[in-house]
Short mmCIF file of C-alpha atoms and ligand atoms in Angstrom, two decimals:
data_model
loop_
_atom_site.label_atom_id
_atom_site.label_comp_id
_atom_site.label_asym_id
_atom_site.label_seq_id
_atom_site.Cartn_x
_atom_site.Cartn_y
_atom_site.Cartn_z
CA MET A 26 0.00 0.00 0.00
CA GLU A 27 1.25 3.46 -0.81
CA LYS A 28 0.16 6.60 0.98
CA ILE A 29 0.33 9.91 -0.86
CA VAL A 30 -0.33 13.04 1.14
CA ILE A 31 -1.70 16.34 -0.07
CA ASN A 32 -0.97 19.14 2.38
CA THR A 33 -2.75 22.39 1.75
CA PRO A 34 -2.96 25.34 4.14
CA VAL A 35 -6.40 24.14 5.23
CA VAL A 36 -6.36 20.37 5.21
CA ARG A 37 -4.32 17.22 5.02
CA SER A 38 -5.66 14.68 2.58
CA GLU A 39 -4.39 11.10 2.31
CA ILE A 40 -4.65 9.00 -0.82
CA LEU A 41 -4.20 5.31 -0.13
CA VAL A 42 -3.32 3.33 -3.24
CA GLY A 43 -3.45 -0.44 -3.09
CA GLU A 44 -5.41 -0.45 0.16
CA ASN A 45 -8.25 -2.95 0.61
CA TRP A 46 -11.40 -0.83 0.44
CA GLU A 47 -13.04 -2.60 3.35
CA SER A 48 -10.46 -1.15 5.72
CA VAL A 49 -12.41 2.10 5.38
CA ARG A 50 -14.34 0.91 8.43
CA GLY A 51 -11.41 1.81 10.63
CA MET A 52 -11.22 5.35 9.27
CA LEU A 53 -14.72 6.47 10.14
CA PRO A 54 -16.15 8.06 13.25
CA GLN A 55 -18.46 5.85 15.33
CA ARG A 56 -21.60 7.80 14.56
CA GLY A 57 -23.02 10.39 12.21
CA VAL A 58 -21.73 8.66 9.06
CA VAL A 59 -23.78 8.46 5.85
CA ILE A 60 -22.79 6.66 2.66
CA ILE A 61 -23.48 8.05 -0.82
CA THR A 62 -23.17 5.62 -3.73
CA ASP A 63 -24.87 4.68 -7.00
CA ASP A 64 -27.13 1.72 -7.76
CA ASN A 65 -24.48 -0.28 -9.65
CA VAL A 66 -21.84 0.05 -6.97
CA ARG A 67 -24.38 -0.72 -4.28
CA ARG A 68 -25.50 -3.87 -6.11
CA LEU A 69 -21.89 -5.07 -6.47
CA TYR A 70 -20.39 -4.07 -3.12
CA GLY A 71 -23.28 -2.93 -0.88
CA GLU A 72 -23.29 -6.10 1.18
CA ASN A 73 -19.89 -5.23 2.57
CA PHE A 74 -20.49 -1.54 3.16
CA PRO A 75 -19.93 -0.37 6.74
CA ALA A 76 -23.19 -0.40 8.72
CA PHE A 77 -24.43 3.16 8.18
CA PRO A 78 -27.37 4.64 6.25
CA VAL A 79 -26.83 4.37 2.49
CA PHE A 80 -28.27 6.75 -0.10
CA SER A 81 -27.93 5.68 -3.69
CA VAL A 82 -28.27 7.74 -6.88
CA LEU A 83 -28.92 6.58 -10.44
CA PRO A 84 -25.64 5.68 -12.17
CA GLY A 85 -24.32 8.13 -14.72
CA GLU A 86 -23.51 11.74 -15.43
CA ASP A 87 -27.20 12.69 -15.36
CA SER A 88 -27.16 12.47 -11.58
CA LYS A 89 -24.67 15.35 -11.40
CA LYS A 90 -27.27 18.04 -10.93
CA LEU A 91 -28.56 20.34 -8.23
CA THR A 92 -31.89 18.57 -7.77
CA VAL A 93 -30.01 15.41 -6.78
CA ILE A 94 -27.92 17.40 -4.27
CA GLU A 95 -31.10 18.90 -2.84
CA SER A 96 -32.84 15.57 -2.40
CA LEU A 97 -29.75 13.99 -0.82
CA ALA A 98 -29.39 16.96 1.54
CA GLU A 99 -32.99 16.44 2.66
CA LYS A 100 -32.21 12.80 3.35
CA LEU A 101 -29.18 13.77 5.42
CA LEU A 102 -31.30 16.18 7.39
CA ASP A 103 -34.02 13.56 7.95
CA THR A 104 -31.35 11.12 9.14
CA GLY A 105 -30.21 13.66 11.71
CA VAL A 106 -26.78 14.37 10.25
CA ASP A 107 -25.48 17.55 11.88
CA ARG A 108 -22.29 19.56 11.56
CA THR A 109 -20.29 16.76 13.18
CA GLY A 110 -21.44 14.29 10.49
CA PHE A 111 -19.23 12.41 8.03
CA LEU A 112 -20.05 11.71 4.40
CA LEU A 113 -18.45 8.66 2.79
CA ALA A 114 -18.74 8.51 -1.00
CA ILE A 115 -18.27 5.04 -2.50
CA GLY A 116 -18.25 5.12 -6.29
CA GLY A 117 -16.74 6.57 -9.43
CA GLY A 118 -16.16 10.15 -10.45
CA VAL A 119 -19.86 10.95 -10.49
CA VAL A 120 -20.50 9.76 -6.94
CA CYS A 121 -17.33 11.43 -5.61
CA ASP A 122 -18.27 14.70 -7.36
CA ILE A 123 -21.76 14.64 -5.89
CA GLY A 124 -20.59 13.52 -2.47
CA GLY A 125 -17.77 16.07 -2.34
CA PHE A 126 -20.07 18.89 -3.35
CA LEU A 127 -22.77 17.89 -0.89
CA ALA A 128 -20.23 17.58 1.94
CA SER A 129 -18.89 21.03 1.07
CA VAL A 130 -22.22 22.81 1.27
CA TYR A 131 -24.27 20.79 3.76
CA MET A 132 -24.43 22.93 6.92
CA ARG A 133 -21.55 24.91 5.37
CA GLY A 134 -19.40 21.81 5.24
CA ILE A 135 -19.05 18.43 6.93
CA ARG A 136 -16.17 15.94 6.91
CA CYS A 137 -15.86 13.53 4.00
CA GLY A 138 -13.83 10.69 2.48
CA TYR A 139 -13.96 8.62 -0.71
CA VAL A 140 -13.65 5.03 -1.80
CA SER A 141 -12.92 5.48 -5.52
CA THR A 142 -14.27 2.59 -7.54
CA THR A 143 -13.43 3.48 -11.17
CA LEU A 144 -10.01 3.78 -12.77
CA LEU A 145 -10.89 7.30 -13.87
CA ALA A 146 -11.67 8.37 -10.32
CA GLN A 147 -8.60 6.58 -8.94
CA VAL A 148 -6.08 8.09 -11.33
CA ASP A 149 -7.65 11.49 -11.67
CA ALA A 150 -11.02 12.62 -10.44
CA SER A 151 -10.71 12.03 -6.72
CA THR A 152 -7.27 13.58 -6.29
CA GLY A 153 -7.28 17.34 -6.09
CA GLY A 154 -10.55 18.10 -4.35
CA LYS A 155 -12.47 19.42 -7.32
CA ASN A 156 -16.14 18.60 -7.11
CA GLY A 157 -19.26 19.83 -8.77
CA VAL A 158 -22.45 19.34 -10.69
CA ASN A 159 -23.49 20.24 -14.23
CA LEU A 160 -25.80 23.06 -15.20
CA GLY A 161 -27.82 22.23 -18.27
CA GLY A 162 -25.32 20.87 -20.78
CA THR A 163 -22.32 22.60 -19.25
CA LYS A 164 -20.11 20.38 -17.15
CA ASN A 165 -19.06 21.21 -13.61
CA MET A 166 -20.50 24.73 -13.63
CA LEU A 167 -21.29 24.66 -9.92
CA GLY A 168 -18.82 23.28 -7.48
CA CYS A 169 -15.78 24.02 -5.40
CA ILE A 170 -12.32 22.78 -4.46
CA ARG A 171 -12.16 20.99 -1.14
CA GLN A 172 -9.99 18.02 -0.26
CA PRO A 173 -11.56 14.87 1.24
CA GLU A 174 -9.80 13.53 4.36
CA PHE A 175 -8.91 10.32 2.56
CA VAL A 176 -9.29 8.59 -0.77
CA ILE A 177 -9.00 4.81 -0.97
CA CYS A 178 -7.97 3.41 -4.37
CA ASP A 179 -8.35 -0.38 -4.37
CA PRO A 180 -7.36 -1.75 -7.82
CA GLY A 181 -9.19 -4.99 -6.94
CA MET A 182 -12.48 -3.14 -7.39
CA LEU A 183 -11.64 -2.51 -11.04
CA PHE A 184 -12.25 -6.12 -12.09
CA THR A 185 -15.99 -5.48 -12.16
CA LEU A 186 -15.70 -2.30 -14.21
CA PRO A 187 -17.13 -2.44 -17.76
CA ASP A 188 -14.38 -2.37 -20.46
CA LYS A 189 -15.46 1.01 -21.76
CA GLU A 190 -15.16 2.60 -18.31
CA TYR A 191 -11.82 0.94 -17.71
CA LEU A 192 -10.36 2.22 -20.98
CA SER A 193 -11.76 5.67 -20.28
CA GLY A 194 -9.71 5.75 -17.07
CA LEU A 195 -6.60 4.56 -18.90
CA SER A 196 -6.82 7.64 -21.06
CA GLU A 197 -6.39 9.96 -18.04
CA LEU A 198 -3.51 7.79 -16.88
CA ILE A 199 -1.82 8.26 -20.26
CA LYS A 200 -2.53 11.99 -19.97
CA THR A 201 -0.65 12.24 -16.69
CA ALA A 202 2.26 10.31 -18.16
CA VAL A 203 2.44 12.54 -21.24
CA ILE A 204 2.42 15.80 -19.30
CA GLY A 205 4.61 14.86 -16.41
CA ASP A 206 6.13 11.41 -16.13
CA ARG A 207 8.18 9.81 -18.87
CA ASP A 208 8.89 6.66 -16.82
CA LEU A 209 5.18 6.17 -16.28
CA PHE A 210 4.61 6.52 -20.02
CA GLU A 211 7.20 3.85 -20.75
CA LEU A 212 5.75 1.56 -18.10
CA ILE A 213 2.40 1.81 -19.85
CA GLU A 214 3.99 1.27 -23.28
CA ARG A 215 5.75 -1.89 -22.09
CA ASN A 216 2.78 -3.45 -20.32
CA HIS A 217 -0.07 -3.30 -22.80
CA THR A 218 -1.26 -6.87 -22.21
CA GLU A 219 -0.89 -6.82 -18.43
CA ILE A 220 -2.80 -3.56 -18.27
CA LEU A 221 -5.68 -5.04 -20.24
CA LYS A 222 -5.66 -7.97 -17.81
CA ARG A 223 -6.07 -5.45 -14.96
CA ASP A 224 -3.27 -6.92 -12.92
CA PRO A 225 -3.82 -5.30 -9.47
CA GLU A 226 -0.13 -5.04 -8.60
CA LEU A 227 0.75 -3.31 -11.82
CA LEU A 228 -2.32 -1.11 -11.52
CA ALA A 229 -1.32 -0.03 -8.03
CA LYS A 230 2.04 1.07 -9.46
CA LEU A 231 0.43 2.98 -12.32
CA ILE A 232 -2.24 4.59 -10.15
CA SER A 233 0.23 5.74 -7.52
CA GLY A 234 2.48 7.18 -10.25
CA SER A 235 -0.41 9.20 -11.54
CA VAL A 236 -1.64 10.25 -8.11
CA LYS A 237 1.86 11.29 -7.03
CA PHE A 238 2.26 13.59 -9.98
CA LYS A 239 -1.19 15.06 -9.56
CA ALA A 240 -0.67 15.52 -5.82
CA GLU A 241 2.53 17.49 -6.45
CA VAL A 242 0.78 19.74 -8.89
CA VAL A 243 -2.23 20.26 -6.65
CA THR A 244 -0.07 20.95 -3.61
CA ALA A 245 1.78 23.62 -5.56
CA ASP A 246 -1.35 25.17 -7.02
CA GLU A 247 -4.54 24.06 -5.32
CA LEU A 248 -6.72 26.76 -6.80
CA GLU A 249 -5.54 26.40 -10.39
CA THR A 250 -3.98 29.79 -10.87
CA GLY A 251 -0.99 28.42 -12.77
CA LEU A 252 0.73 25.04 -12.84
CA ARG A 253 -2.44 23.03 -12.22
CA ARG A 254 -3.66 24.05 -15.65
CA ILE A 255 -1.37 21.49 -17.29
CA LEU A 256 -3.76 18.81 -16.05
CA ASN A 257 -6.18 20.07 -18.67
CA PHE A 258 -4.06 18.58 -21.46
CA GLY A 259 -6.45 17.24 -24.10
CA HIS A 260 -9.45 18.75 -22.36
CA THR A 261 -10.10 21.82 -24.53
CA TYR A 262 -11.06 19.74 -27.54
CA GLY A 263 -11.99 16.84 -25.26
CA HIS A 264 -14.77 18.62 -23.39
CA ALA A 265 -16.20 19.86 -26.67
CA ILE A 266 -16.26 16.31 -28.04
CA GLU A 267 -17.80 15.05 -24.81
CA MET A 268 -20.59 17.64 -24.87
CA GLN A 269 -21.43 16.81 -28.46
CA THR A 270 -21.19 13.02 -28.44
CA SER A 271 -21.67 11.93 -24.82
CA VAL A 272 -18.86 9.34 -25.14
CA PRO A 273 -17.14 8.47 -21.82
CA HIS A 274 -14.88 11.27 -20.62
CA GLY A 275 -11.59 9.45 -21.28
CA PHE A 276 -12.40 8.66 -24.91
CA ALA A 277 -13.20 12.31 -25.57
CA VAL A 278 -10.00 13.36 -23.80
CA ALA A 279 -7.99 10.82 -25.83
CA SER A 280 -9.13 12.45 -29.07
CA GLY A 281 -8.48 15.83 -27.46
CA MET A 282 -4.92 14.67 -26.68
CA GLU A 283 -4.43 13.53 -30.26
CA LEU A 284 -5.45 16.99 -31.45
CA ALA A 285 -3.31 18.77 -28.86
CA THR A 286 -0.33 16.57 -29.76
CA GLU A 287 -0.69 17.26 -33.48
CA PHE A 288 -1.09 20.96 -32.69
CA SER A 289 2.11 20.86 -30.59
CA TYR A 290 3.89 19.18 -33.52
CA GLU A 291 2.69 21.83 -35.95
CA LYS A 292 4.02 24.49 -33.59
CA GLY A 293 7.36 22.74 -33.36
CA TYR A 294 7.16 21.91 -29.64
CA ILE A 295 7.41 18.13 -30.14
CA GLY A 296 9.21 15.95 -32.68
CA ALA A 297 7.61 13.50 -35.10
CA GLN A 298 8.78 10.39 -33.29
CA GLU A 299 7.45 11.41 -29.87
CA LYS A 300 4.21 12.52 -31.47
CA TYR A 301 3.88 9.10 -33.01
CA ARG A 302 4.52 7.35 -29.68
CA ILE A 303 1.70 9.28 -28.02
CA THR A 304 -0.91 8.70 -30.70
CA ASP A 305 0.20 5.10 -31.14
CA LEU A 306 -0.28 4.38 -27.44
CA LEU A 307 -3.78 5.90 -27.54
CA ASN A 308 -4.53 3.80 -30.61
CA ARG A 309 -3.26 0.57 -29.08
CA PHE A 310 -5.78 0.97 -26.29
CA THR A 311 -8.51 1.63 -28.90
CA LEU A 312 -9.14 5.09 -27.50
CA LEU A 313 -9.26 7.05 -30.75
CA THR A 314 -12.33 7.59 -32.91
CA ASP A 315 -13.04 10.23 -35.53
CA TYR A 316 -16.13 11.99 -34.16
CA LYS A 317 -16.70 14.11 -37.29
CA ILE A 318 -17.82 17.24 -35.47
CA PRO A 319 -18.31 20.11 -37.96
CA ASP A 320 -15.80 22.98 -37.61
CA ASP A 321 -18.28 25.72 -36.65
CA GLN A 322 -19.87 23.50 -34.05
CA MET A 323 -16.49 22.75 -32.52
CA GLY A 324 -15.89 26.49 -32.16
CA GLN A 325 -19.17 27.06 -30.36
CA LEU A 326 -18.65 24.09 -28.09
CA ILE A 327 -15.20 25.27 -27.02
CA LEU A 328 -16.55 28.74 -26.27
CA ARG A 329 -19.36 27.33 -24.18
CA ASP A 330 -17.05 25.03 -22.28
CA LYS A 331 -14.64 27.84 -21.48
CA LYS A 332 -17.57 29.65 -19.87
CA LYS A 333 -16.46 32.89 -21.45
CA SER A 334 -16.68 34.90 -24.61
CA GLY A 335 -13.10 36.19 -24.44
CA THR A 336 -10.62 35.69 -27.24
CA ASP A 337 -7.66 34.05 -25.49
CA ILE A 338 -7.51 30.71 -23.74
CA ASN A 339 -4.86 28.79 -21.88
CA PHE A 340 -4.00 25.87 -24.11
CA VAL A 341 -1.87 22.96 -22.95
CA PHE A 342 0.84 21.76 -25.34
CA THR A 343 3.14 18.79 -25.03
CA GLU A 344 6.84 19.50 -25.37
CA GLY A 345 7.88 15.87 -25.56
CA ILE A 346 6.80 12.91 -23.47
CA GLY A 347 6.80 13.93 -19.80
CA LYS A 348 6.78 17.68 -20.37
CA ALA A 349 3.96 20.14 -20.98
CA SER A 350 3.49 23.88 -21.21
CA VAL A 351 0.51 26.17 -20.94
CA ARG A 352 0.35 29.03 -23.43
CA LYS A 353 -2.18 31.74 -23.95
CA ILE A 354 -3.42 31.57 -27.49
CA ASN A 355 -6.24 33.04 -29.46
CA LEU A 356 -9.38 30.93 -29.62
CA ASN A 357 -9.53 31.34 -33.37
CA GLU A 358 -6.16 29.62 -33.59
CA VAL A 359 -7.57 26.63 -31.72
CA ILE A 360 -10.55 26.50 -34.03
CA ASP A 361 -8.44 26.97 -37.16
CA PHE A 362 -6.14 24.15 -36.18
CA TYR A 363 -9.14 21.89 -35.78
CA LYS A 364 -10.17 22.78 -39.35
CA ARG A 365 -6.74 21.92 -40.72
CA PHE A 366 -6.67 18.66 -38.77
CA ARG A 367 -10.09 17.66 -40.10
CA ASP A 368 -9.15 18.56 -43.67
CA LYS A 369 -6.09 16.31 -43.45
CA LYS A 370 -8.23 13.42 -42.21
CA LYS A 371 -10.73 13.70 -45.05
P1 ADP B 426 -16.39 8.02 -13.83
O1 ADP B 426 -15.66 7.52 -12.67
O2 ADP B 426 -15.93 7.44 -15.10
O3 ADP B 426 -16.49 9.51 -13.86
P2 ADP B 426 -19.03 7.03 -13.00
O4 ADP B 426 -18.92 7.40 -11.60
O5 ADP B 426 -20.26 7.45 -13.71
O6 ADP B 426 -17.88 7.59 -13.89
O7 ADP B 426 -18.85 5.47 -13.18
C1 ADP B 426 -18.98 4.87 -14.44
C2 ADP B 426 -19.92 3.68 -14.41
O8 ADP B 426 -19.27 2.59 -13.76
C3 ADP B 426 -21.20 3.91 -13.66
O9 ADP B 426 -22.24 3.25 -14.33
C4 ADP B 426 -20.95 3.26 -12.30
O10 ADP B 426 -22.13 2.81 -11.71
C5 ADP B 426 -20.08 2.10 -12.68
N1 ADP B 426 -19.13 1.64 -11.66
C6 ADP B 426 -18.44 2.38 -10.79
N2 ADP B 426 -17.57 1.64 -10.10
C7 ADP B 426 -17.71 0.37 -10.54
C8 ADP B 426 -17.07 -0.87 -10.24
N3 ADP B 426 -16.06 -0.96 -9.36
N4 ADP B 426 -17.50 -1.98 -10.90
C9 ADP B 426 -18.49 -1.89 -11.83
N5 ADP B 426 -19.10 -0.76 -12.17
C10 ADP B 426 -18.73 0.36 -11.54
ZN1 ZN B 427 -10.43 14.66 -17.30
#
């Protein structure tokens, strides 16, 4: 088991990679605990949940909305949870986002911890304290940054994950490797078959590599005023693709990374061979699809996602495997590159 600590001025957050999830029992207060989960996770693991009230939401991104937060908050109130309460979220990114947000606002904030049950949540979503719900079609419009006290990442729970969800998580793992950890990238390159077999020991290594890098970045820049922005590699185009096609997050981000990598190559920040290694790795895990989004639509989607009408955005480029940079560029440039990329594919 590996423990990675995030120390911010306000809180100390522990991420436990390779820990058996059932040991969460020993990390909870004796009373005032409630568990938030979704119906799939409850069906698979509910029998072994610690003995506290369980509130379950419908699986999927659709549950990330204010009405769900409101109805859960009413349930907490009815259960008698007060300011000394503790919220335990057991689930993937959606459940951790909902749970983290609810814990942040319920009675102006109660304690919380996560058991992350998807690869996406383990490598990415539940490190860093971002939580939130969607507003209409716009992702994560309402939310805040607040670290849970602990996050348990048990790779053994990933055996039950549908293939599509597993691969989606792999994409974020590859993202971390591309922007910050060359060794991690090579470990993924060398272990294609073992990764697809979901070998828990190997997964623990990969997950802790990813969490370590993310923890460093978040510790340095919790509120995303600078360095933390590099974590958005692949997400400018990725979010647009996700809004338009509703494919799992990681698949959209994979195509976003392909675009960002090609863009970096065009700008001269990365060589042809490294560019090939990145797109080849994404391809080997069957993460790339041509979504055929028309150029003008892509422009509108990016604008909506950036939640602004301004002309410049912070775009993340790769400067070779393991190194990334954030540069302010004009939105039209981002849209024009997309056009060129699409024309080449035709
Ligand atoms: P993500 O973590 O990818 O953001 P979700 O929280 O929506 O997304 O989880 C993706 C899907 O996987 C959901 O349908 C959820 O119920 C299901 N799920 C979560 N954890 C597991 C697991 N360990 N085994 C099987 N299915 C799971
Ligand atoms: Zn992401």
